Tab-separated table of N, CA and C in Angstrom:
chain	number	residue	atom	x	y	z
A	144	MET	N	97.498	85.199	92.791
A	144	MET	CA	98.245	85.292	93.993
A	144	MET	C	97.783	86.372	95.074
A	145	ALA	N	97.112	87.450	94.486
A	145	ALA	CA	96.607	88.540	95.527
A	145	ALA	C	95.516	87.897	96.327
A	146	SER	N	94.558	87.060	95.654
A	146	SER	CA	93.783	86.434	96.463
A	146	SER	C	94.123	85.345	97.537
A	147	ALA	N	95.214	84.666	97.197
A	147	ALA	CA	95.830	83.922	98.055
A	147	ALA	C	96.312	84.633	99.402
A	148	SER	N	96.956	85.729	99.091
A	148	SER	CA	97.739	86.575	100.370
A	148	SER	C	96.323	87.058	101.149
A	149	SER	N	95.473	87.708	100.286
A	149	SER	CA	94.283	88.368	100.702
A	149	SER	C	93.488	87.238	101.624
A	150	THR	N	93.291	86.007	101.018
A	150	THR	CA	92.503	85.216	101.764
A	150	THR	C	93.361	84.699	102.944
A	151	SER	N	94.659	84.711	102.954
A	151	SER	CA	95.491	84.295	104.197
A	151	SER	C	95.453	85.233	105.073
A	152	ALA	N	95.498	86.683	104.756
A	152	ALA	CA	95.426	87.772	105.574
A	152	ALA	C	93.999	87.625	106.333
A	153	ARG	N	93.076	87.518	105.725
A	153	ARG	CA	91.590	87.574	106.033
A	153	ARG	C	91.440	86.353	107.182
A	154	SER	N	91.901	85.349	106.797
A	154	SER	CA	91.826	84.116	107.684
A	154	SER	C	92.735	84.476	109.086
A	155	LEU	N	94.041	84.943	109.054
A	155	LEU	CA	94.720	85.560	110.140
A	155	LEU	C	93.800	86.471	110.898
A	156	PHE	N	93.247	87.263	110.082
A	156	PHE	CA	92.335	88.394	110.927
A	156	PHE	C	91.191	87.861	111.537
A	157	ALA	N	90.601	86.851	111.076
A	157	ALA	CA	89.551	86.224	111.634
A	157	ALA	C	90.044	85.250	112.690
A	158	ASP	N	91.205	84.581	112.670
A	158	ASP	CA	91.656	83.748	113.854
A	158	ASP	C	91.834	84.756	114.958
A	159	SER	N	92.466	85.863	114.724
A	159	SER	CA	92.807	87.022	115.807
A	159	SER	C	91.568	87.387	116.512
A	160	LYS	N	90.614	87.650	115.544
A	160	LYS	CA	89.227	88.173	116.243
A	160	LYS	C	88.739	87.089	117.041
A	161	MET	N	88.662	85.974	116.735
A	161	MET	CA	88.027	84.764	117.478
A	161	MET	C	88.760	84.347	118.652
A	162	ARG	N	90.424	84.550	118.786
A	162	ARG	CA	90.816	84.367	120.003
A	162	ARG	C	90.599	85.634	120.715
A	163	LEU	N	90.531	86.723	120.419
A	163	LEU	CA	90.162	87.947	120.986
A	163	LEU	C	89.011	87.637	121.776
A	164	ALA	N	87.944	87.270	120.908
A	164	ALA	CA	86.609	87.082	121.546
A	164	ALA	C	86.505	86.034	122.552
A	165	ASP	N	87.248	84.829	122.557
A	165	ASP	CA	87.562	83.954	123.442
A	165	ASP	C	87.996	84.547	124.557
A	166	ARG	N	89.014	85.320	124.518
A	166	ARG	CA	89.732	85.767	125.897
A	166	ARG	C	88.896	86.497	126.494
A	167	VAL	N	87.942	87.562	125.845
A	167	VAL	CA	86.846	88.331	126.479
A	167	VAL	C	85.800	87.278	127.295
A	168	GLN	N	85.651	86.454	126.756
A	168	GLN	CA	84.470	85.484	127.200
A	168	GLN	C	85.313	84.844	128.420
A	169	VAL	N	86.292	84.696	128.429
A	169	VAL	CA	86.991	84.069	129.621
A	169	VAL	C	87.069	85.204	130.727
A	170	ASN	N	87.177	86.208	130.372
A	170	ASN	CA	87.134	87.446	131.268
A	170	ASN	C	85.838	87.778	131.990
A	171	VAL	N	84.583	87.340	131.155
A	171	VAL	CA	83.201	87.642	131.517
A	171	VAL	C	83.078	86.594	132.347
A	172	ASN	N	83.558	85.410	132.149
A	172	ASN	CA	83.124	84.109	132.808
A	172	ASN	C	84.238	84.455	134.253
A	173	ASN	N	85.034	84.712	134.369
A	173	ASN	CA	86.229	85.195	135.620
A	173	ASN	C	85.077	86.253	136.434
A	174	VAL	N	84.738	87.109	135.888
A	174	VAL	CA	83.983	88.317	136.779
A	174	VAL	C	82.659	87.454	137.264
A	175	ALA	N	81.885	86.699	136.564
A	175	ALA	CA	80.875	86.170	136.891
A	175	ALA	C	81.163	84.993	138.350
A	176	SER	N	82.147	84.283	138.027
A	176	SER	CA	82.695	83.467	138.962
A	176	SER	C	83.178	84.212	140.328
A	177	LEU	N	83.683	85.297	140.122
A	177	LEU	CA	83.965	86.178	141.038
A	177	LEU	C	82.665	86.452	141.962
A	178	ALA	N	81.953	87.148	141.260
A	178	ALA	CA	80.537	87.411	141.956
A	178	ALA	C	79.733	86.452	142.768
A	179	ARG	N	79.756	85.306	142.016
A	179	ARG	CA	79.083	84.009	142.711
A	179	ARG	C	80.038	83.822	143.999
A	180	HIS	N	81.296	83.847	144.030
A	180	HIS	CA	82.201	83.334	145.154
A	180	HIS	C	82.007	84.669	146.113
A	181	ILE	N	81.962	85.750	145.738
A	181	ILE	CA	81.799	86.883	146.819
A	181	ILE	C	80.237	86.600	147.314
A	182	ILE	N	79.360	86.370	146.722
A	182	ILE	CA	78.065	85.990	147.346
A	182	ILE	C	78.286	84.873	148.297
A	183	LYS	N	78.967	84.057	148.066
A	183	LYS	CA	79.013	82.795	148.919
A	183	LYS	C	79.725	83.012	150.029
A	184	GLY	N	80.573	84.113	149.839
A	184	GLY	CA	81.413	84.461	151.116
A	184	GLY	C	82.629	83.700	151.382
A	185	SER	N	83.016	82.776	150.327
A	185	SER	CA	84.184	81.930	150.468
A	185	SER	C	85.481	82.364	149.996
A	186	LYS	N	86.270	82.719	150.690
A	186	LYS	CA	87.614	83.245	150.452
A	186	LYS	C	87.396	84.234	149.363
A	187	SER	N	86.615	85.257	149.499
A	187	SER	CA	86.521	86.307	148.725
A	187	SER	C	87.808	87.130	148.548
A	188	SER	N	88.583	87.497	149.303
A	188	SER	CA	89.754	88.249	149.273
A	188	SER	C	90.795	87.610	148.086
A	189	GLU	N	91.069	86.350	148.560
A	189	GLU	CA	91.762	85.599	147.476
A	189	GLU	C	91.131	85.639	145.976
A	190	ILE	N	89.943	85.428	145.953
A	190	ILE	CA	89.335	85.355	144.469
A	190	ILE	C	89.476	86.454	143.826
A	191	ILE	N	89.324	87.857	144.768
A	191	ILE	CA	89.410	89.266	144.034
A	191	ILE	C	90.792	89.307	143.570
A	192	MET	N	91.767	88.962	144.608
A	192	MET	CA	93.096	89.056	144.002
A	192	MET	C	93.606	88.335	142.735
A	193	HIS	N	92.964	86.998	142.614
A	193	HIS	CA	93.395	86.112	141.645
A	193	HIS	C	92.637	86.938	140.262
A	194	SER	N	91.369	87.081	140.595
A	194	SER	CA	90.668	87.585	139.370
A	194	SER	C	91.210	88.885	138.908
A	195	ALA	N	91.660	89.848	139.779
A	195	ALA	CA	92.039	91.336	139.447
A	195	ALA	C	93.343	90.686	138.770
A	196	ARG	N	94.191	89.829	139.334
A	196	ARG	CA	95.386	89.353	138.464
A	196	ARG	C	95.248	89.144	136.999
A	197	ASN	N	94.533	88.069	137.057
A	197	ASN	CA	94.110	87.551	135.678
A	197	ASN	C	93.490	88.636	134.702
A	198	PHE	N	92.635	89.490	135.243
A	198	PHE	CA	91.916	90.512	134.282
A	198	PHE	C	93.097	91.457	134.145
A	199	ALA	N	94.019	91.647	134.698
A	199	ALA	CA	95.124	92.724	134.277
A	199	ALA	C	96.092	91.865	133.175
A	200	LEU	N	96.230	90.482	133.498
A	200	LEU	CA	97.087	89.751	132.279
A	200	LEU	C	96.164	89.818	130.832
A	201	GLN	N	95.025	89.700	131.128
A	201	GLN	CA	94.021	89.486	129.929
A	201	GLN	C	94.046	90.911	129.076
A	202	GLU	N	93.939	92.017	130.011
A	202	GLU	CA	93.847	93.252	129.414
A	202	GLU	C	95.067	93.485	128.588
A	203	HIS	N	96.214	93.030	129.119
A	203	HIS	CA	97.474	93.218	128.308
A	203	HIS	C	97.626	92.274	127.172
A	204	ALA	N	97.041	91.126	127.305
A	204	ALA	CA	96.699	90.281	126.094
A	204	ALA	C	95.916	90.789	125.261
A	205	LEU	N	94.924	91.291	125.515
A	205	LEU	CA	93.850	92.169	124.548
A	205	LEU	C	94.667	93.375	123.668
A	206	ASP	N	95.504	93.816	124.557
A	206	ASP	CA	96.081	95.031	123.894
A	206	ASP	C	97.270	94.468	122.811
A	207	ASN	N	97.727	93.468	123.197
A	207	ASN	CA	98.852	92.806	122.191
A	207	ASN	C	97.867	92.044	121.141
A	208	SER	N	96.922	91.706	121.301
A	208	SER	CA	95.932	91.218	119.893
A	208	SER	C	95.758	92.341	119.131
A	209	GLU	N	95.213	93.542	119.695
A	209	GLU	CA	94.748	94.428	118.971
A	209	GLU	C	95.967	95.280	118.196
A	210	ALA	N	97.207	95.239	118.686
A	210	ALA	CA	98.191	95.871	118.189
A	210	ALA	C	98.646	94.616	116.905
A	211	ASN	N	98.602	93.538	117.277
A	211	ASN	CA	98.696	92.384	115.885
A	211	ASN	C	98.005	92.373	115.345
A	212	LEU	N	96.628	92.682	115.340
A	212	LEU	CA	95.684	93.005	114.309
A	212	LEU	C	95.911	94.132	113.452
A	213	LYS	N	96.372	95.194	113.988
A	213	LYS	CA	96.705	96.449	113.163
A	213	LYS	C	97.841	96.243	112.312
A	214	LYS	N	98.652	95.479	112.904
A	214	LYS	CA	99.894	95.281	111.953
A	214	LYS	C	99.671	94.212	110.790
A	215	LEU	N	98.762	93.347	111.147
A	215	LEU	CA	98.413	92.393	109.984
A	215	LEU	C	97.607	93.256	108.857
A	216	GLN	N	96.686	94.180	109.348
A	216	GLN	CA	95.998	94.986	108.294
A	216	GLN	C	97.087	95.689	107.683
A	217	LEU	N	98.056	96.279	108.132
A	217	LEU	CA	98.987	96.904	107.558
A	217	LEU	C	99.913	96.175	106.466
A	218	LEU	N	100.112	95.006	106.836
A	218	LEU	CA	101.086	93.664	106.140
A	218	LEU	C	100.046	93.758	104.894
A	219	HIS	N	98.750	93.484	105.046
A	219	HIS	CA	97.856	93.073	104.001
A	219	HIS	C	97.771	94.109	102.931
A	220	ILE	N	97.820	95.367	103.249
A	220	ILE	CA	97.746	96.511	102.443
A	220	ILE	C	99.099	96.507	101.801
A	221	HIS	N	100.114	96.343	102.426
A	221	HIS	CA	101.338	96.562	101.746
A	221	HIS	C	101.685	95.362	100.690
A	222	PHE	N	101.272	94.160	101.281
A	222	PHE	CA	101.233	92.929	100.130
A	222	PHE	C	100.482	93.199	98.803
A	223	GLY	N	99.439	93.791	98.883
A	223	GLY	CA	98.635	94.376	98.033
A	223	GLY	C	99.480	95.324	97.055
A	224	TYR	N	99.971	96.436	97.626
A	224	TYR	CA	100.671	97.173	96.831
A	224	TYR	C	101.981	96.537	96.110
A	225	GLN	N	102.645	95.782	96.827
A	225	GLN	CA	103.771	95.004	96.300
A	225	GLN	C	103.209	93.878	95.104
A	226	TYR	N	102.067	93.403	95.314
A	226	TYR	CA	101.517	92.531	94.151
A	226	TYR	C	101.080	93.460	93.049
A	227	ASP	N	100.480	94.523	93.327
A	227	ASP	CA	100.282	95.306	91.968
A	227	ASP	C	101.621	96.060	91.296
A	228	SER	N	102.688	96.278	92.206
A	228	SER	CA	103.868	96.724	91.580
A	228	SER	C	104.325	95.681	90.523
A	229	ILE	N	104.434	94.334	91.210
A	229	ILE	CA	104.808	93.274	90.588
A	229	ILE	C	104.058	93.041	89.061
A	230	MET	N	102.727	93.071	89.171
A	230	MET	CA	101.847	92.576	88.118
A	230	MET	C	102.353	93.897	87.138
A	231	ARG	N	102.452	95.331	87.451
A	231	ARG	CA	102.770	96.287	86.365
A	231	ARG	C	104.105	95.924	85.797
A	232	SER	N	104.794	95.548	86.691
A	232	SER	CA	106.466	95.161	85.930
A	232	SER	C	106.331	94.007	85.096
A	233	ALA	N	105.350	92.967	85.524
A	233	ALA	CA	105.587	91.808	84.371
A	233	ALA	C	104.777	92.325	83.139
A	234	GLN	N	103.630	93.362	83.446
A	234	GLN	CA	103.141	93.430	81.908
A	234	GLN	C	104.018	94.485	81.102
A	235	GLN	N	104.941	95.365	81.848
A	235	GLN	CA	105.892	96.205	81.062
A	235	GLN	C	106.927	95.219	80.443
A	236	ILE	N	107.379	93.949	81.171
A	236	ILE	CA	108.337	93.064	80.565
A	236	ILE	C	107.547	92.537	79.226
A	237	GLU	N	106.506	92.256	79.286
A	237	GLU	CA	105.762	91.671	78.135
A	237	GLU	C	105.910	92.708	77.011
A	238	GLU	N	105.449	94.062	77.428
A	238	GLU	CA	105.369	95.075	76.286
A	238	GLU	C	106.872	95.473	75.652
A	239	VAL	N	107.704	95.412	76.531
A	239	VAL	CA	109.153	95.316	75.882
A	239	VAL	C	109.456	94.193	75.064
A	240	LYS	N	109.174	92.980	75.430
A	240	LYS	CA	109.347	91.815	74.509
A	240	LYS	C	108.888	91.963	73.473
A	241	GLU	N	107.656	92.371	73.319
A	241	GLU	CA	106.930	92.725	71.922
A	241	GLU	C	107.657	93.810	71.223
A	242	GLN	N	108.007	94.762	71.717
A	242	GLN	CA	108.634	95.598	71.142
A	242	GLN	C	110.019	95.401	70.370
A	243	VAL	N	110.666	94.345	71.189
A	243	VAL	CA	111.967	93.850	70.515
A	243	VAL	C	111.721	93.001	69.633
A	244	ARG	N	110.423	92.092	69.626
A	244	ARG	CA	110.360	91.355	68.507
A	244	ARG	C	109.901	92.092	67.189
A	245	ALA	N	109.203	93.095	67.522
A	245	ALA	CA	108.822	94.108	66.297
A	245	ALA	C	110.159	94.822	65.777
A	246	MET	N	111.134	95.251	66.767
A	246	MET	CA	112.423	95.574	65.972
A	246	MET	C	113.116	94.653	65.124
A	247	GLN	N	113.012	93.468	65.707
A	247	GLN	CA	113.857	92.373	65.112
A	247	GLN	C	113.400	92.028	63.679
A	248	ARG	N	111.857	92.057	63.645
A	248	ARG	CA	111.282	91.904	62.433
A	248	ARG	C	111.649	93.029	61.147
A	249	VAL	N	111.639	94.143	61.700
A	249	VAL	CA	111.855	95.352	60.993
A	249	VAL	C	113.319	95.489	60.540
A	250	THR	N	114.346	95.320	61.595
A	250	THR	CA	115.546	95.706	61.109
A	250	THR	C	116.191	94.390	60.619
A	251	PRO	N	116.833	94.626	59.013
A	251	PRO	CA	117.472	93.652	58.249
A	251	PRO	C	118.727	92.982	59.147
A	252	SER	N	118.969	91.835	58.967
A	252	SER	CA	120.382	91.510	59.628
A	252	SER	C	121.596	91.468	58.446
A	253	PHE	N	122.663	92.145	59.110
A	253	PHE	CA	123.665	92.470	57.933
A	253	PHE	C	124.598	91.691	58.272
A	254	ILE	N	125.301	90.736	57.705
A	254	ILE	CA	126.261	89.887	57.916
A	254	ILE	C	127.502	90.030	57.070
């Protein structure tokens, strides 16, 4: 079960990383487009404002993605702790069952 949670967390982490990389690529493409338009001299002030606005929005999205990745990492760690605790408890239950069986074998039944 831990491997499933771990695999799922890793998958979410990888997906978030890919989305983050895609957004960075979009920003780089926007900056390149802005540079081309400025060189051409066509509506450069509009493009600068549009690109600056998009860049600011992407910066916010990147910050949110980073925060989400940190939260996912913490969740992954805590799920691991919970899994370990559950496994220890399950092991203890089995040990108690064995002790009860041993006590039942040793104790004669009085009727």
